[in-house]
Amino acid sequence: MTAQRSTGGRRKGGVDTASSLTKSTSHYQRAPDMADLAALDATAIASEAVGTPVAWSAKVLGAMEAFQIPRALERKQKLQPRPRSLVRDQSVTLIELLKQGKTQDAARHLLVGEPGCGKSTYLLQALAHALEDGWAVVYIPRTIDMVNSSSPYVYSSVLQTYLQPEITNALLTAIGKVNNEVLKKLKSIAPLTVEGHELFPKHTSLTTLVSKVLAEHTNPLARQLALELVFNTLAQQTEVPVLVAIDDVQALFAPSQYRDADFTQLQSYELAVPRSLLSLFLTSKKGIQRGALLATVGMAHSEYPAPAPLLAAVRAASSRRDAAVPWARILQTFSSPTSPTRVEEPHAYTPMDAQHLQNATDAHFAPLDVGARLTRAEASSLLDLMRREQVLWSPPNDELFVSKLMESNGNICVFERSWRATLV
């Protein structure tokens, strides 16, 4: 005779917690059904869709898994029954810029705005649109991880730089997985040669090149050269538009936490992967020809504030009379009192690395202000979405809604976090 399984003793006056508490109790709450949310495709972000929540498609979620996403967004999406975002006016503006870059010279925009305005989410919306529209994409959500001495590195006398094998391998794998169909159409613009030995001839399919390098060649130098060849091919071809989206771009224009054999601090441009990324947008001849390059300066890391060389280059570009975003507005976003980072406007005596300043100047970033406050319609739509997701502790009413919108100053992240933390 088999005894009835029990995973815990009966509590005094209670029940066996393992065998008797079921979904039929009053404490059980069925998971919210968000299946009716429209998936974000190439036509989802339009002016008539402002204020509408959209879910990430399976294709975009696969890209997020391959490239990863910022840790704060990763934690946030784990709490959502179905990962989603909200279409806003700034989303429409950004997608219009992408559409222009599809047929014109590649645009280079630095997204600026106060902490919590959703800059990283706008990058993901641009990534989703590009993927659904058949673009090639390179997404770098954690640029700081490339320079914070968290991965192995080794010096290469051939390239005269420091290879980062794990980062190179992860980036090549993600590019090959996410862009598999697009890379089949593209051929390498040069042979892949390692120390005098030709591994792959010119005009090799990029899909073949990436897959075979990862499968057959464990030499870190070969994989780094393959990554650079993929970048150069994507940049110079005009058959397929390319989106390069970089979060925490300030890490590319600042000293790294790596050290050489003499314990001298290495600059980010002395590391192989950051140097390869810089080559995508430093000059118009070497940078991407069709598509767009979007970047954001992250403000969540106090040890990586906006560096002086980047500030000086952006100030020079935004001080013209025809600048879309005036320098005063940009400095205001970088110096926001809600940011853990504190920056000062560079002056004549501010120490700067000459190469970093040159790189930031050659990037030719055009600032794009995405820090607009939530409108009442957008806030109302977001609140209704959160109600459906069953994350509100307090029943919403008009008075509480207006109060939350005002105290958050229209900041979407603060508004959402405030509702989650309110118990009336």
mmCIF file of C-alpha atoms in Angstrom, residues 308 311-312 344-350:
data_model
loop_
_atom_site.group_PDB
_atom_site.id
_atom_site.type_symbol
_atom_site.label_atom_id
_atom_site.label_comp_id
_atom_site.label_asym_id
_atom_site.label_seq_id
_atom_site.Cartn_x
_atom_site.Cartn_y
_atom_site.Cartn_z
ATOM 1 C CA ALA A 308 34.330 65.340 -21.966
ATOM 2 C CA LEU A 311 30.355 66.452 -24.803
ATOM 3 C CA ALA A 312 32.754 68.753 -26.660
ATOM 4 C CA GLU A 344 30.269 69.425 -16.120
ATOM 5 C CA GLU A 345 30.445 71.333 -19.356
ATOM 6 C CA PRO A 346 33.978 70.970 -20.776
ATOM 7 C CA HIS A 347 36.107 74.100 -20.804
ATOM 8 C CA ALA A 348 39.511 75.142 -22.137
ATOM 9 C CA TYR A 349 41.355 73.407 -19.292
ATOM 10 C CA THR A 350 39.382 70.170 -19.244
#
